[in-house]
């Protein structure tokens, strides 16, 4: 069973003394491995996602932020988000870094006036940046330079230069924020309630869960629970739980476990119900998935 911390992404940096990373993703995979397509999550880091090719949609709370090649999407700290759609030729590079990096040192004038009011003060949440004005082009250009260093394995020896570029990106953003016209507020209380429910699901997905259990985990009514899921994730609580169970079972299919056992591990008492649900969501049966994706012919199928 996954721990309750796994919905909150913990970024694994290549160098723990340099907490900056770029995640490259296309329709097939993400490198280094991380939270990928339609995988809602949150993290403490700030995130700038550059669309490298094709098109995609980033969902943050009830915001749907479309992007095409050359666009940049900003997501503030601790907001639940995911890339929910991506074209076949789509690819992107997400730059993640802790907002503390921008402050130089805790409690500094930079921290008080130029970082915390925007990260903790709720001045902005998430929005798209298009290469239209000069400051937008400059900000996107800085991201491209950082991305190039990461994708070409030239980070070592350029750490200081990368940090300067990140600080320059932030300065451009907050200096021109009001002129961007893209500000949309996020209901932080609703975000916190959804985080509580999702953490509960990740801890108890194998149990016999009722809708009332999910609502109680955030101390809200069943009706409010349903509204939050519909407004932010555009699905029902049970629909999210079902999809999470099936997606979790996909990783278990890569292990030497009978399908009947996997069904029980993800909350299904009847293997036939699990197989039917798996086929509806994934498009094939668990046994067919194993045959297509694994090379071990002797893995038990029941």
Tab-separated table of C-alpha atoms in Angstrom:
chain	number	residue	atom	x	y	z
A	1	UNK	CA	0.000	0.000	0.000
A	2	UNK	CA	1.272	3.469	-0.861
A	3	UNK	CA	2.012	5.862	1.946
A	4	UNK	CA	-0.107	8.964	2.470
A	5	UNK	CA	2.720	11.150	1.217
A	6	UNK	CA	2.755	9.804	-2.320
A	7	UNK	CA	0.157	12.127	-3.802
A	8	UNK	CA	2.393	14.979	-2.699
A	9	UNK	CA	5.290	14.662	-5.089
A	10	UNK	CA	8.747	14.687	-3.534
A	11	UNK	CA	11.129	15.803	-6.238
A	12	UNK	CA	14.265	13.688	-6.456
A	13	UNK	CA	17.048	16.002	-7.488
A	14	UNK	CA	20.123	14.809	-9.332
A	15	UNK	CA	22.160	16.751	-6.771
A	16	UNK	CA	20.605	17.213	-3.320
A	17	UNK	CA	22.767	20.304	-2.816
A	18	UNK	CA	21.273	21.822	-5.981
A	19	UNK	CA	17.475	21.471	-5.668
A	20	UNK	CA	16.538	22.285	-9.254
A	21	UNK	CA	15.224	19.843	-11.833
A	22	UNK	CA	13.801	19.736	-15.338
A	23	UNK	CA	11.344	16.971	-16.209
A	24	UNK	CA	11.044	16.159	-19.909
A	25	UNK	CA	7.861	14.432	-21.048
A	26	UNK	CA	6.174	13.337	-24.250
A	27	UNK	CA	3.062	11.232	-24.836
A	28	UNK	CA	4.966	8.043	-23.953
A	29	UNK	CA	7.019	8.751	-20.833
A	30	UNK	CA	8.688	11.224	-18.472
A	31	UNK	CA	12.391	11.578	-17.674
A	32	UNK	CA	13.447	11.537	-14.943
A	33	UNK	CA	10.426	9.506	-13.773
A	34	UNK	CA	7.782	11.658	-12.073
A	35	UNK	CA	4.075	12.489	-11.935
A	36	UNK	CA	2.927	12.281	-15.512
A	37	UNK	CA	-0.130	12.534	-17.747
A	38	UNK	CA	-3.479	12.836	-15.902
A	39	UNK	CA	-1.694	12.156	-12.583
A	40	UNK	CA	-2.986	14.868	-10.232
A	41	UNK	CA	-0.470	15.845	-7.559
A	42	UNK	CA	1.088	18.790	-5.780
A	43	UNK	CA	4.554	19.746	-4.579
A	44	UNK	CA	6.197	22.508	-2.596
A	45	UNK	CA	8.245	23.680	-5.568
A	46	UNK	CA	7.290	26.371	-8.051
A	47	UNK	CA	6.819	25.048	-11.566
A	48	UNK	CA	7.299	26.547	-15.018
A	49	UNK	CA	6.260	24.181	-17.826
A	50	UNK	CA	7.490	24.978	-21.333
A	51	UNK	CA	5.559	23.405	-24.218
A	52	UNK	CA	8.264	22.163	-26.583
A	53	UNK	CA	6.044	20.730	-29.326
A	54	UNK	CA	2.409	20.015	-30.080
A	55	UNK	CA	-0.309	21.060	-27.654
A	56	UNK	CA	-1.336	20.239	-24.099
A	57	UNK	CA	-3.722	21.261	-21.354
A	58	UNK	CA	-2.677	21.813	-17.743
A	59	UNK	CA	-5.477	21.651	-15.191
A	60	UNK	CA	-5.100	23.524	-11.885
A	61	UNK	CA	-8.135	23.598	-9.605
A	62	UNK	CA	-11.004	24.493	-11.963
A	63	UNK	CA	-8.658	26.205	-14.430
A	64	UNK	CA	-7.886	24.585	-17.770
A	65	UNK	CA	-4.738	26.150	-19.189
A	66	UNK	CA	-4.121	25.235	-22.847
A	67	UNK	CA	-0.662	25.602	-24.304
A	68	UNK	CA	1.017	25.193	-27.664
A	69	UNK	CA	4.664	25.020	-28.672
A	70	UNK	CA	6.497	28.036	-27.246
A	71	UNK	CA	4.026	28.729	-24.433
A	72	UNK	CA	4.911	28.633	-20.743
A	73	UNK	CA	2.565	27.611	-17.909
A	74	UNK	CA	3.244	28.688	-14.331
A	75	UNK	CA	1.901	26.757	-11.317
A	76	UNK	CA	2.415	28.136	-7.816
A	77	UNK	CA	3.478	26.076	-4.818
A	78	UNK	CA	1.189	23.395	-3.296
A	79	UNK	CA	-1.567	23.531	-5.929
A	80	UNK	CA	-3.104	20.287	-7.195
A	81	UNK	CA	-2.430	20.043	-10.925
A	82	UNK	CA	-1.844	17.691	-13.837
A	83	UNK	CA	-1.319	17.695	-17.573
A	84	UNK	CA	-4.683	16.254	-18.599
A	85	UNK	CA	-4.388	16.332	-22.385
A	86	UNK	CA	-1.468	16.170	-24.802
A	87	UNK	CA	-1.310	15.760	-28.568
A	88	UNK	CA	0.489	12.776	-30.087
A	89	UNK	CA	3.379	15.045	-31.064
A	90	UNK	CA	3.299	16.883	-27.749
A	91	UNK	CA	6.257	17.311	-25.416
A	92	UNK	CA	7.122	19.626	-22.551
A	93	UNK	CA	9.837	20.487	-20.045
A	94	UNK	CA	8.840	21.327	-16.462
A	95	UNK	CA	11.300	23.365	-14.414
A	96	UNK	CA	10.784	22.768	-10.685
A	97	UNK	CA	12.616	24.601	-7.914
A	98	UNK	CA	11.936	25.610	-4.280
A	99	UNK	CA	10.713	29.167	-3.800
A	100	UNK	CA	13.303	29.488	-1.015
A	101	UNK	CA	15.948	29.663	-3.733
A	102	UNK	CA	14.589	33.084	-4.718
A	103	UNK	CA	14.959	34.586	-1.230
A	104	UNK	CA	18.768	34.328	-0.968
A	105	UNK	CA	18.328	33.735	2.777
A	106	UNK	CA	15.260	33.317	5.061
A	107	UNK	CA	13.766	36.587	6.250
A	108	UNK	CA	15.642	38.689	3.713
A	109	UNK	CA	14.120	41.773	2.118
A	110	UNK	CA	13.766	39.716	-1.063
A	111	UNK	CA	11.906	37.044	0.891
A	112	UNK	CA	9.544	39.511	2.572
A	113	UNK	CA	8.761	41.720	-0.436
A	114	UNK	CA	9.333	39.656	-3.566
A	115	UNK	CA	8.792	35.984	-2.706
A	116	UNK	CA	6.376	35.340	0.165
A	117	UNK	CA	3.685	37.807	-1.002
A	118	UNK	CA	3.441	35.814	-4.239
A	119	UNK	CA	3.955	32.270	-2.958
A	120	UNK	CA	2.226	32.432	0.434
A	121	UNK	CA	0.198	35.602	0.008
A	122	UNK	CA	-2.079	34.299	-2.721
A	123	UNK	CA	-1.321	37.076	-5.218
A	124	UNK	CA	-1.423	34.596	-8.075
A	125	UNK	CA	-1.889	30.884	-8.635
A	126	UNK	CA	-1.513	29.540	-12.174
A	127	UNK	CA	-1.606	31.040	-15.660
A	128	UNK	CA	-0.231	30.787	-19.187
A	129	UNK	CA	2.511	32.970	-20.622
A	130	UNK	CA	2.619	33.447	-24.395
A	131	UNK	CA	5.603	34.739	-26.417
A	132	UNK	CA	3.937	38.039	-27.268
A	133	UNK	CA	5.559	40.931	-25.384
A	134	UNK	CA	9.287	41.399	-24.900
A	135	UNK	CA	9.278	40.397	-21.212
A	136	UNK	CA	7.358	37.220	-22.010
A	137	UNK	CA	9.784	36.296	-24.781
A	138	UNK	CA	12.727	36.969	-22.458
A	139	UNK	CA	11.231	34.835	-19.662
A	140	UNK	CA	10.542	31.940	-22.047
A	141	UNK	CA	14.040	32.305	-23.498
A	142	UNK	CA	15.592	31.930	-20.038
A	143	UNK	CA	13.574	28.754	-19.479
A	144	UNK	CA	14.796	27.372	-22.821
A	145	UNK	CA	18.425	28.007	-21.843
A	146	UNK	CA	17.950	26.187	-18.525
A	147	UNK	CA	16.147	23.314	-20.260
A	148	UNK	CA	18.947	22.973	-22.812
A	149	UNK	CA	21.528	22.652	-20.030
A	150	UNK	CA	19.544	19.884	-18.331
A	151	UNK	CA	18.679	17.945	-21.484
A	152	UNK	CA	22.299	18.071	-22.689
A	153	UNK	CA	23.667	16.996	-19.273
A	154	UNK	CA	25.558	20.261	-18.808
A	155	UNK	CA	24.239	21.170	-15.360
A	156	UNK	CA	27.470	20.503	-13.479
A	157	UNK	CA	29.551	23.658	-13.544
A	158	UNK	CA	26.545	25.781	-14.515
A	159	UNK	CA	24.599	25.654	-11.242
A	160	UNK	CA	25.237	29.292	-10.386
A	161	UNK	CA	24.305	30.446	-13.874
A	162	UNK	CA	21.065	28.435	-13.685
A	163	UNK	CA	20.139	30.044	-10.362
A	164	UNK	CA	20.746	33.513	-11.799
A	165	UNK	CA	18.493	32.676	-14.744
A	166	UNK	CA	15.764	31.389	-12.398
A	167	UNK	CA	15.937	34.567	-10.317
A	168	UNK	CA	15.756	36.633	-13.506
A	169	UNK	CA	12.670	34.665	-14.586
A	170	UNK	CA	10.994	35.384	-11.255
A	171	UNK	CA	11.873	39.074	-11.409
A	172	UNK	CA	10.380	39.338	-14.894
A	173	UNK	CA	7.232	37.559	-13.752
A	174	UNK	CA	6.477	39.613	-10.652
A	175	UNK	CA	7.526	42.891	-12.302
A	176	UNK	CA	5.086	42.375	-15.167
A	177	UNK	CA	2.437	40.297	-13.444
A	178	UNK	CA	-0.313	42.926	-13.516
A	179	UNK	CA	0.246	43.584	-17.203
A	180	UNK	CA	-0.111	39.901	-18.058
A	181	UNK	CA	-3.857	39.967	-17.454
A	182	UNK	CA	-3.827	36.265	-16.651
A	183	UNK	CA	-4.464	36.325	-12.921
A	184	UNK	CA	-7.090	33.888	-11.685
A	185	UNK	CA	-7.600	33.171	-8.023
A	186	UNK	CA	-7.678	29.675	-6.556
A	187	UNK	CA	-9.936	28.602	-3.706
A	188	UNK	CA	-7.213	27.514	-1.275
A	189	UNK	CA	-9.656	26.070	1.265
A	190	UNK	CA	-11.130	23.864	-1.436
A	191	UNK	CA	-7.617	22.795	-2.442
A	192	UNK	CA	-6.808	21.843	1.152
A	193	UNK	CA	-10.004	19.830	1.474
A	194	UNK	CA	-9.319	17.968	-1.742
A	195	UNK	CA	-5.759	17.250	-0.617
A	196	UNK	CA	-7.123	15.719	2.602
A	197	UNK	CA	-9.527	13.489	0.679
A	198	UNK	CA	-6.917	12.382	-1.842
A	199	UNK	CA	-4.445	11.528	0.905
A	200	UNK	CA	-7.182	9.447	2.534
A	201	UNK	CA	-7.818	7.628	-0.749
A	202	UNK	CA	-4.123	6.901	-1.209
A	203	UNK	CA	-3.935	5.447	2.292
A	204	UNK	CA	-7.166	3.418	2.191
A	205	UNK	CA	-7.901	2.606	-1.469
A	206	UNK	CA	-7.756	-1.131	-0.751
A	207	UNK	CA	-10.514	-0.836	1.868
A	208	UNK	CA	-14.269	-0.918	1.319
A	209	UNK	CA	-14.735	2.846	1.056
A	210	UNK	CA	-18.039	4.670	1.058
A	211	UNK	CA	-18.642	8.205	-0.140
A	212	UNK	CA	-19.335	9.213	3.451
A	213	UNK	CA	-15.832	8.019	4.425
A	214	UNK	CA	-14.240	10.318	1.855
A	215	UNK	CA	-16.316	13.297	2.960
A	216	UNK	CA	-15.553	12.642	6.624
A	217	UNK	CA	-11.802	12.657	5.934
A	218	UNK	CA	-12.096	16.390	5.156
A	219	UNK	CA	-14.884	17.115	7.658
A	220	UNK	CA	-17.327	18.131	4.928
A	221	UNK	CA	-20.712	16.938	3.710
A	222	UNK	CA	-21.147	14.331	0.994
A	223	UNK	CA	-22.620	17.002	-1.270
A	224	UNK	CA	-19.636	19.313	-0.811
A	225	UNK	CA	-17.279	16.394	-1.417
A	226	UNK	CA	-18.961	15.684	-4.761
A	227	UNK	CA	-18.894	19.365	-5.739
A	228	UNK	CA	-15.177	19.667	-4.996
A	229	UNK	CA	-14.311	16.658	-7.148
A	230	UNK	CA	-16.511	17.851	-9.989
A	231	UNK	CA	-15.226	21.432	-9.899
A	232	UNK	CA	-11.516	20.608	-9.634
A	233	UNK	CA	-11.010	17.135	-11.127
A	234	UNK	CA	-14.121	16.988	-13.327
A	235	UNK	CA	-15.061	13.552	-12.056
A	236	UNK	CA	-16.922	11.976	-9.156
A	237	UNK	CA	-15.203	10.843	-5.943
A	238	UNK	CA	-15.969	7.222	-6.787
A	239	UNK	CA	-14.777	7.726	-10.360
A	240	UNK	CA	-11.448	9.033	-9.083
A	241	UNK	CA	-11.142	6.168	-6.584
A	242	UNK	CA	-11.911	3.598	-9.278
A	243	UNK	CA	-9.376	5.070	-11.684
A	244	UNK	CA	-6.718	5.210	-8.973
A	245	UNK	CA	-7.309	1.573	-8.033
A	246	UNK	CA	-6.932	0.479	-11.646
A	247	UNK	CA	-3.833	2.619	-12.255
A	248	UNK	CA	-2.270	1.197	-9.082
A	249	UNK	CA	-3.008	-2.319	-10.288
A	250	UNK	CA	-1.139	-1.597	-13.530
A	251	UNK	CA	2.129	-1.295	-11.605
A	252	UNK	CA	1.301	-4.479	-9.679
A	253	UNK	CA	0.888	-6.357	-12.966
A	254	UNK	CA	4.630	-5.909	-13.458
A	255	UNK	CA	5.192	-8.082	-10.395
A	256	UNK	CA	4.946	-11.862	-10.124
A	257	UNK	CA	1.475	-11.848	-8.567
A	258	UNK	CA	-1.734	-13.651	-9.593
A	259	UNK	CA	-4.389	-11.353	-11.019
A	260	UNK	CA	-6.844	-12.528	-8.380
A	261	UNK	CA	-4.435	-11.347	-5.673
A	262	UNK	CA	-3.903	-8.001	-7.399
A	263	UNK	CA	-7.670	-7.498	-7.503
A	264	UNK	CA	-7.836	-7.890	-3.729
A	265	UNK	CA	-4.851	-5.603	-3.156
A	266	UNK	CA	-6.613	-2.721	-4.905
A	267	UNK	CA	-9.995	-3.147	-3.245
A	268	UNK	CA	-11.911	-5.621	-5.420
A	269	UNK	CA	-13.553	-8.580	-3.700
A	270	UNK	CA	-14.615	-10.111	-7.011
A	271	UNK	CA	-11.938	-10.636	-9.652
A	272	UNK	CA	-14.554	-10.514	-12.442
A	273	UNK	CA	-15.509	-6.983	-11.386
A	274	UNK	CA	-11.845	-5.968	-11.372
A	275	UNK	CA	-11.241	-7.415	-14.850
A	276	UNK	CA	-14.327	-5.700	-16.302
A	277	UNK	CA	-13.372	-2.345	-14.765
A	278	UNK	CA	-9.752	-2.694	-15.909
A	279	UNK	CA	-10.883	-3.367	-19.478
A	280	UNK	CA	-13.228	-0.377	-19.446
A	281	UNK	CA	-10.486	2.018	-18.291
A	282	UNK	CA	-7.322	0.583	-19.877
A	283	UNK	CA	-8.878	-0.941	-22.997
A	284	UNK	CA	-7.765	-4.532	-22.460
A	285	UNK	CA	-7.921	-7.189	-19.748
A	286	UNK	CA	-5.182	-7.475	-17.095
A	287	UNK	CA	-3.950	-10.689	-18.730
A	288	UNK	CA	-3.790	-9.007	-22.137
A	289	UNK	CA	-1.924	-6.064	-20.607
A	290	UNK	CA	0.658	-8.435	-19.155
A	291	UNK	CA	1.099	-10.203	-22.457
A	292	UNK	CA	1.606	-6.905	-24.281
A	293	UNK	CA	3.949	-5.257	-21.776
A	294	UNK	CA	5.867	-8.037	-20.034
A	295	UNK	CA	8.249	-10.650	-21.346
A	296	UNK	CA	7.683	-13.199	-18.574
A	297	UNK	CA	5.425	-15.951	-19.942
A	298	UNK	CA	5.119	-17.806	-16.648
A	299	UNK	CA	3.436	-15.100	-14.561
A	300	UNK	CA	0.198	-16.583	-13.202
A	301	UNK	CA	-2.979	-15.056	-14.647
A	302	UNK	CA	-5.497	-16.083	-12.030
